[in-house]
Amino acid sequence: AQSVTQLGSHVSVSEGALVLLRCNYSSSVPPYLFWYVQYPNQGLQLLLKYTTGATLVKGINGFEAEFKKSETSFHLTKPSAHMSDAAEYFCAVSDLSGGGADGLTFGKGTHLIIQP
Amino acid sequence: GAGVSQSPRYKVAKRGQDVALRCDPISGHVSLFWYQQALGQGPEFLTYFQNEAQLDKSGLPSDRFFAERPEGSVSTLKIQRTQQEDSAVYLCASSLAGQGSYEQYFGPGTRLTVT
């Protein structure tokens, strides 16, 4: 069984400050890892994903995340927060036991608040 | 191109009514997923189709939930005799099958409120 833990249901940062959203996972096999963003009344949009290869992955809107196997973590960062980054962020994992088309297991989400 | 669409966007049902939620995946996407997202929670997997075959329905919470995708494109999630605990946003996602493509594209969801 796999699980995802997102530390902090709410994170507040000032505009221009570093954004750090934490995600830890458990999986019995090497996982594929994802970060999604959800704006109010909208579906989820993929920010970035880790499958294989380079452990530092870059996504859209200036976000990046680093897969650290030893820490079972996949934290999301952005050097400088923008007001438009205010949204709900979800970390998700897939263990590919279904051959590459698995349902994702999501964390409970972190609500990012940007202070002007 | 067109993304994943879902209808209706909002549905209010009285307890005990049956509802049907529709998902139109991205054209050519073989895989289709349904998720349930309760208020303040992350999405939870319900079921998965590859073409018209329902390969995994382990997440369906009860036998009141039924999903189909008869022609391998549009899918319908049906909930019979709705209960208040069924109130949630139901998300549909689609993806390309095969190696190397694991990105799921999500629709806007259907918000179901059972009164």
mmCIF file of C-alpha atoms in Angstrom:
data_model
loop_
_atom_site.group_PDB
_atom_site.id
_atom_site.type_symbol
_atom_site.label_atom_id
_atom_site.label_comp_id
_atom_site.label_asym_id
_atom_site.label_seq_id
_atom_site.Cartn_x
_atom_site.Cartn_y
_atom_site.Cartn_z
ATOM 1 C CA ALA A 1 0.000 0.000 0.000
ATOM 2 C CA GLN A 2 1.157 3.489 -0.690
ATOM 3 C CA SER A 3 0.456 6.734 1.116
ATOM 4 C CA VAL A 4 1.280 10.420 0.888
ATOM 5 C CA THR A 5 1.726 12.859 3.733
ATOM 6 C CA GLN A 6 1.705 16.578 3.180
ATOM 7 C CA LEU A 7 2.954 18.499 6.170
ATOM 8 C CA GLY A 8 0.908 21.587 6.844
ATOM 9 C CA SER A 9 -2.637 21.951 5.628
ATOM 10 C CA HIS A 10 -2.027 25.693 5.249
ATOM 11 C CA VAL A 11 1.185 27.508 4.352
ATOM 12 C CA SER A 12 1.432 31.289 4.266
ATOM 13 C CA VAL A 13 4.304 33.161 2.641
ATOM 14 C CA SER A 14 4.908 36.740 1.621
ATOM 15 C CA GLU A 15 4.935 37.712 -2.018
ATOM 16 C CA GLY A 16 8.481 37.302 -3.288
ATOM 17 C CA ALA A 17 9.461 34.842 -0.574
ATOM 18 C CA LEU A 18 10.493 31.217 -0.994
ATOM 19 C CA VAL A 19 7.705 28.666 -1.259
ATOM 20 C CA LEU A 20 8.313 25.245 0.283
ATOM 21 C CA LEU A 21 5.555 22.635 0.359
ATOM 22 C CA ARG A 22 6.475 19.326 1.935
ATOM 23 C CA CYS A 23 5.546 15.865 0.745
ATOM 24 C CA ASN A 24 6.601 12.476 2.068
ATOM 25 C CA TYR A 25 5.466 9.190 0.603
ATOM 26 C CA SER A 26 5.542 5.512 1.330
ATOM 27 C CA SER A 27 5.628 2.954 -1.422
ATOM 28 C CA SER A 28 6.746 -0.639 -1.671
ATOM 29 C CA VAL A 29 8.241 -0.083 -5.110
ATOM 30 C CA PRO A 30 10.035 2.850 -6.762
ATOM 31 C CA PRO A 31 7.300 5.390 -7.195
ATOM 32 C CA TYR A 32 6.305 7.911 -9.753
ATOM 33 C CA LEU A 33 5.624 11.231 -8.018
ATOM 34 C CA PHE A 34 3.482 14.172 -9.008
ATOM 35 C CA TRP A 35 2.501 17.633 -7.859
ATOM 36 C CA TYR A 36 -0.851 19.017 -8.935
ATOM 37 C CA VAL A 37 -2.346 22.465 -8.362
ATOM 38 C CA GLN A 38 -6.052 23.137 -7.984
ATOM 39 C CA TYR A 39 -7.607 26.571 -8.292
ATOM 40 C CA PRO A 40 -11.105 27.164 -6.892
ATOM 41 C CA ASN A 41 -13.834 25.354 -8.807
ATOM 42 C CA GLN A 42 -11.357 23.925 -11.253
ATOM 43 C CA GLY A 43 -9.833 20.531 -11.888
ATOM 44 C CA LEU A 44 -6.281 19.561 -11.074
ATOM 45 C CA GLN A 45 -3.431 20.773 -13.245
ATOM 46 C CA LEU A 46 -0.111 18.964 -13.338
ATOM 47 C CA LEU A 47 2.794 21.096 -12.115
ATOM 48 C CA LEU A 48 5.554 18.525 -12.488
ATOM 49 C CA LYS A 49 6.323 14.832 -12.240
ATOM 50 C CA TYR A 50 9.188 12.526 -11.408
ATOM 51 C CA THR A 51 9.379 9.230 -13.266
ATOM 52 C CA THR A 52 13.002 8.219 -13.776
ATOM 53 C CA GLY A 53 16.320 9.946 -14.326
ATOM 54 C CA ALA A 54 17.235 13.316 -12.893
ATOM 55 C CA THR A 55 15.928 13.705 -9.374
ATOM 56 C CA LEU A 56 15.470 17.465 -9.631
ATOM 57 C CA VAL A 57 12.517 18.158 -11.849
ATOM 58 C CA LYS A 58 11.307 21.489 -13.117
ATOM 59 C CA GLY A 59 7.707 22.250 -13.772
ATOM 60 C CA ILE A 60 5.468 25.016 -14.895
ATOM 61 C CA ASN A 61 5.175 28.462 -13.317
ATOM 62 C CA GLY A 62 8.696 28.327 -11.886
ATOM 63 C CA PHE A 63 8.101 25.380 -9.561
ATOM 64 C CA GLU A 64 10.541 22.553 -9.039
ATOM 65 C CA ALA A 65 10.791 19.485 -6.827
ATOM 66 C CA GLU A 66 13.526 17.093 -5.806
ATOM 67 C CA PHE A 67 13.062 13.360 -5.347
ATOM 68 C CA LYS A 68 15.079 12.176 -2.348
ATOM 69 C CA LYS A 69 14.812 8.432 -2.053
ATOM 70 C CA SER A 70 16.676 8.257 1.256
ATOM 71 C CA GLU A 71 14.216 10.684 2.818
ATOM 72 C CA THR A 72 11.162 9.397 0.876
ATOM 73 C CA SER A 73 10.419 13.008 0.086
ATOM 74 C CA PHE A 74 9.354 15.070 -2.903
ATOM 75 C CA HIS A 75 9.147 18.643 -1.640
ATOM 76 C CA LEU A 76 7.912 21.410 -3.938
ATOM 77 C CA THR A 77 9.708 24.743 -4.085
ATOM 78 C CA LYS A 78 9.554 28.063 -5.867
ATOM 79 C CA PRO A 79 12.172 30.759 -5.268
ATOM 80 C CA SER A 80 9.810 33.729 -5.343
ATOM 81 C CA ALA A 81 6.097 33.530 -4.625
ATOM 82 C CA HIS A 82 3.585 35.381 -6.752
ATOM 83 C CA MET A 83 0.041 36.284 -5.806
ATOM 84 C CA SER A 84 -1.221 34.025 -8.593
ATOM 85 C CA ASP A 85 0.349 31.024 -6.839
ATOM 86 C CA ALA A 86 -2.383 31.059 -4.192
ATOM 87 C CA ALA A 87 -4.148 27.719 -4.617
ATOM 88 C CA GLU A 88 -4.415 24.180 -3.258
ATOM 89 C CA TYR A 89 -1.458 21.909 -3.957
ATOM 90 C CA PHE A 90 -1.591 18.125 -3.976
ATOM 91 C CA CYS A 91 1.241 15.643 -3.945
ATOM 92 C CA ALA A 92 0.459 12.238 -5.474
ATOM 93 C CA VAL A 93 2.164 8.893 -5.957
ATOM 94 C CA SER A 94 1.733 5.982 -8.298
ATOM 95 C CA ASP A 95 3.513 2.681 -7.799
ATOM 96 C CA LEU A 96 2.810 1.451 -11.295
ATOM 97 C CA SER A 97 1.672 -1.946 -10.057
ATOM 98 C CA GLY A 98 -0.995 -1.750 -12.719
ATOM 99 C CA GLY A 99 1.553 -1.489 -15.494
ATOM 100 C CA GLY A 100 1.670 2.230 -15.950
ATOM 101 C CA ALA A 101 -1.897 3.370 -15.661
ATOM 102 C CA ASP A 102 -2.672 3.375 -12.000
ATOM 103 C CA GLY A 103 -5.016 5.420 -10.000
ATOM 104 C CA LEU A 104 -3.045 8.021 -8.103
ATOM 105 C CA THR A 105 -2.844 8.201 -4.320
ATOM 106 C CA PHE A 106 -3.082 11.823 -3.212
ATOM 107 C CA GLY A 107 -2.122 13.660 -0.064
ATOM 108 C CA LYS A 108 -4.694 15.779 1.707
ATOM 109 C CA GLY A 109 -3.417 18.953 0.115
ATOM 110 C CA THR A 110 -1.735 22.153 1.241
ATOM 111 C CA HIS A 111 -3.483 25.477 0.873
ATOM 112 C CA LEU A 112 -0.912 28.088 -0.147
ATOM 113 C CA ILE A 113 -1.670 31.624 0.956
ATOM 114 C CA ILE A 114 0.327 34.539 -0.437
ATOM 115 C CA GLN A 115 0.526 37.632 1.706
ATOM 116 C CA PRO A 116 0.954 40.917 -0.174
ATOM 117 C CA GLY B 1 -7.293 21.038 -28.081
ATOM 118 C CA ALA B 2 -10.248 20.222 -25.911
ATOM 119 C CA GLY B 3 -9.559 18.952 -22.446
ATOM 120 C CA VAL B 4 -11.546 16.606 -20.268
ATOM 121 C CA SER B 5 -15.105 17.798 -19.820
ATOM 122 C CA GLN B 6 -17.643 16.785 -17.209
ATOM 123 C CA SER B 7 -21.340 17.378 -16.877
ATOM 124 C CA PRO B 8 -23.227 18.551 -15.046
ATOM 125 C CA ARG B 9 -20.852 20.837 -13.183
ATOM 126 C CA TYR B 10 -23.217 20.984 -10.215
ATOM 127 C CA LYS B 11 -25.866 18.531 -9.127
ATOM 128 C CA VAL B 12 -28.215 18.695 -6.176
ATOM 129 C CA ALA B 13 -30.016 15.480 -5.354
ATOM 130 C CA LYS B 14 -32.437 14.546 -2.634
ATOM 131 C CA ARG B 15 -31.426 11.611 -0.503
ATOM 132 C CA GLY B 16 -32.511 8.430 -2.186
ATOM 133 C CA GLN B 17 -32.396 9.752 -5.751
ATOM 134 C CA ASP B 18 -30.227 8.232 -8.448
ATOM 135 C CA VAL B 19 -27.697 10.431 -10.255
ATOM 136 C CA ALA B 20 -25.569 10.041 -13.373
ATOM 137 C CA LEU B 21 -22.365 11.971 -13.926
ATOM 138 C CA ARG B 22 -20.784 12.185 -17.354
ATOM 139 C CA CYS B 23 -17.150 12.410 -18.398
ATOM 140 C CA ASP B 24 -15.832 13.162 -21.890
ATOM 141 C CA PRO B 25 -12.119 12.322 -21.966
ATOM 142 C CA ILE B 26 -9.533 13.777 -24.281
ATOM 143 C CA SER B 27 -9.911 12.231 -27.724
ATOM 144 C CA GLY B 28 -7.611 9.256 -28.149
ATOM 145 C CA HIS B 29 -6.971 8.751 -24.442
ATOM 146 C CA VAL B 30 -7.306 5.090 -23.665
ATOM 147 C CA SER B 31 -7.245 5.295 -19.876
ATOM 148 C CA LEU B 32 -9.992 6.913 -17.820
ATOM 149 C CA PHE B 33 -10.165 7.367 -14.063
ATOM 150 C CA TRP B 34 -12.808 8.510 -11.597
ATOM 151 C CA TYR B 35 -11.948 10.104 -8.263
ATOM 152 C CA GLN B 36 -14.021 11.352 -5.341
ATOM 153 C CA GLN B 37 -12.886 14.500 -3.543
ATOM 154 C CA ALA B 38 -14.565 15.266 -0.239
ATOM 155 C CA LEU B 39 -14.480 18.804 1.100
ATOM 156 C CA GLY B 40 -11.004 19.694 2.306
ATOM 157 C CA GLN B 41 -9.504 16.381 1.226
ATOM 158 C CA GLY B 42 -7.404 15.090 -1.609
ATOM 159 C CA PRO B 43 -9.005 13.095 -4.411
ATOM 160 C CA GLU B 44 -9.518 9.405 -3.745
ATOM 161 C CA PHE B 45 -9.414 6.808 -6.499
ATOM 162 C CA LEU B 46 -12.696 5.155 -7.390
ATOM 163 C CA THR B 47 -12.262 3.201 -10.609
ATOM 164 C CA TYR B 48 -10.212 2.853 -13.794
ATOM 165 C CA PHE B 49 -10.995 1.927 -17.396
ATOM 166 C CA GLN B 50 -8.747 0.949 -20.235
ATOM 167 C CA ASN B 51 -10.864 1.434 -23.313
ATOM 168 C CA GLU B 52 -14.212 -0.123 -22.411
ATOM 169 C CA ALA B 53 -12.789 -2.540 -19.877
ATOM 170 C CA GLN B 54 -13.122 -1.663 -16.208
ATOM 171 C CA LEU B 55 -9.818 -2.955 -14.884
ATOM 172 C CA ASP B 56 -9.994 -1.688 -11.324
ATOM 173 C CA LYS B 57 -13.032 -0.786 -9.259
ATOM 174 C CA SER B 58 -11.469 -1.292 -5.882
ATOM 175 C CA GLY B 59 -12.142 2.280 -4.782
ATOM 176 C CA LEU B 60 -15.892 2.278 -5.285
ATOM 177 C CA PRO B 61 -17.279 2.807 -1.760
ATOM 178 C CA SER B 62 -20.375 0.655 -2.101
ATOM 179 C CA ASP B 63 -22.467 -1.311 -4.552
ATOM 180 C CA ARG B 64 -24.560 1.827 -5.034
ATOM 181 C CA PHE B 65 -21.734 3.156 -7.205
ATOM 182 C CA PHE B 66 -21.494 1.936 -10.776
ATOM 183 C CA ALA B 67 -19.362 3.153 -13.676
ATOM 184 C CA GLU B 68 -19.393 2.297 -17.342
ATOM 185 C CA ARG B 69 -17.605 3.211 -20.543
ATOM 186 C CA PRO B 70 -19.395 1.102 -23.153
ATOM 187 C CA GLU B 71 -17.675 2.408 -26.294
ATOM 188 C CA GLY B 72 -14.306 3.225 -24.799
ATOM 189 C CA SER B 73 -14.750 6.983 -24.840
ATOM 190 C CA VAL B 74 -17.463 8.701 -22.769
ATOM 191 C CA SER B 75 -17.905 7.364 -19.259
ATOM 192 C CA THR B 76 -20.779 7.610 -16.808
ATOM 193 C CA LEU B 77 -20.572 7.297 -13.051
ATOM 194 C CA LYS B 78 -23.918 6.362 -11.563
ATOM 195 C CA ILE B 79 -24.832 6.571 -7.919
ATOM 196 C CA GLN B 80 -28.018 4.870 -6.826
ATOM 197 C CA ARG B 81 -30.061 5.819 -3.776
ATOM 198 C CA THR B 82 -27.780 8.731 -2.923
ATOM 199 C CA GLN B 83 -26.813 9.352 0.702
ATOM 200 C CA GLN B 84 -25.531 12.501 2.343
ATOM 201 C CA GLU B 85 -22.067 11.020 2.619
ATOM 202 C CA ASP B 86 -21.949 10.883 -1.187
ATOM 203 C CA SER B 87 -21.717 14.679 -1.277
ATOM 204 C CA ALA B 88 -18.362 15.455 -2.873
ATOM 205 C CA VAL B 89 -16.702 16.606 -6.060
ATOM 206 C CA TYR B 90 -16.353 13.785 -8.574
ATOM 207 C CA LEU B 91 -13.328 14.174 -10.795
ATOM 208 C CA CYS B 92 -12.653 12.399 -14.049
ATOM 209 C CA ALA B 93 -9.184 12.086 -15.569
ATOM 210 C CA SER B 94 -7.836 10.555 -18.750
ATOM 211 C CA SER B 95 -4.389 9.581 -19.949
ATOM 212 C CA LEU B 96 -2.594 7.977 -22.854
ATOM 213 C CA ALA B 97 -1.924 4.292 -22.370
ATOM 214 C CA GLY B 98 1.414 2.625 -22.675
ATOM 215 C CA GLN B 99 4.903 3.216 -21.444
ATOM 216 C CA GLY B 100 6.196 6.651 -20.773
ATOM 217 C CA SER B 101 3.004 8.561 -20.391
ATOM 218 C CA TYR B 102 1.730 8.719 -16.857
ATOM 219 C CA GLU B 103 0.202 12.138 -16.816
ATOM 220 C CA GLN B 104 -3.473 12.223 -15.974
ATOM 221 C CA TYR B 105 -5.480 15.155 -17.304
ATOM 222 C CA PHE B 106 -8.326 16.152 -15.031
ATOM 223 C CA GLY B 107 -11.713 17.586 -15.797
ATOM 224 C CA PRO B 108 -13.280 20.392 -13.739
ATOM 225 C CA GLY B 109 -15.355 17.975 -11.710
ATOM 226 C CA THR B 110 -19.003 17.595 -10.808
ATOM 227 C CA ARG B 111 -19.977 18.903 -7.390
ATOM 228 C CA LEU B 112 -22.685 16.656 -5.982
ATOM 229 C CA THR B 113 -24.719 17.854 -3.024
ATOM 230 C CA VAL B 114 -27.142 15.408 -1.451
ATOM 231 C CA THR B 115 -29.803 17.041 0.711
#
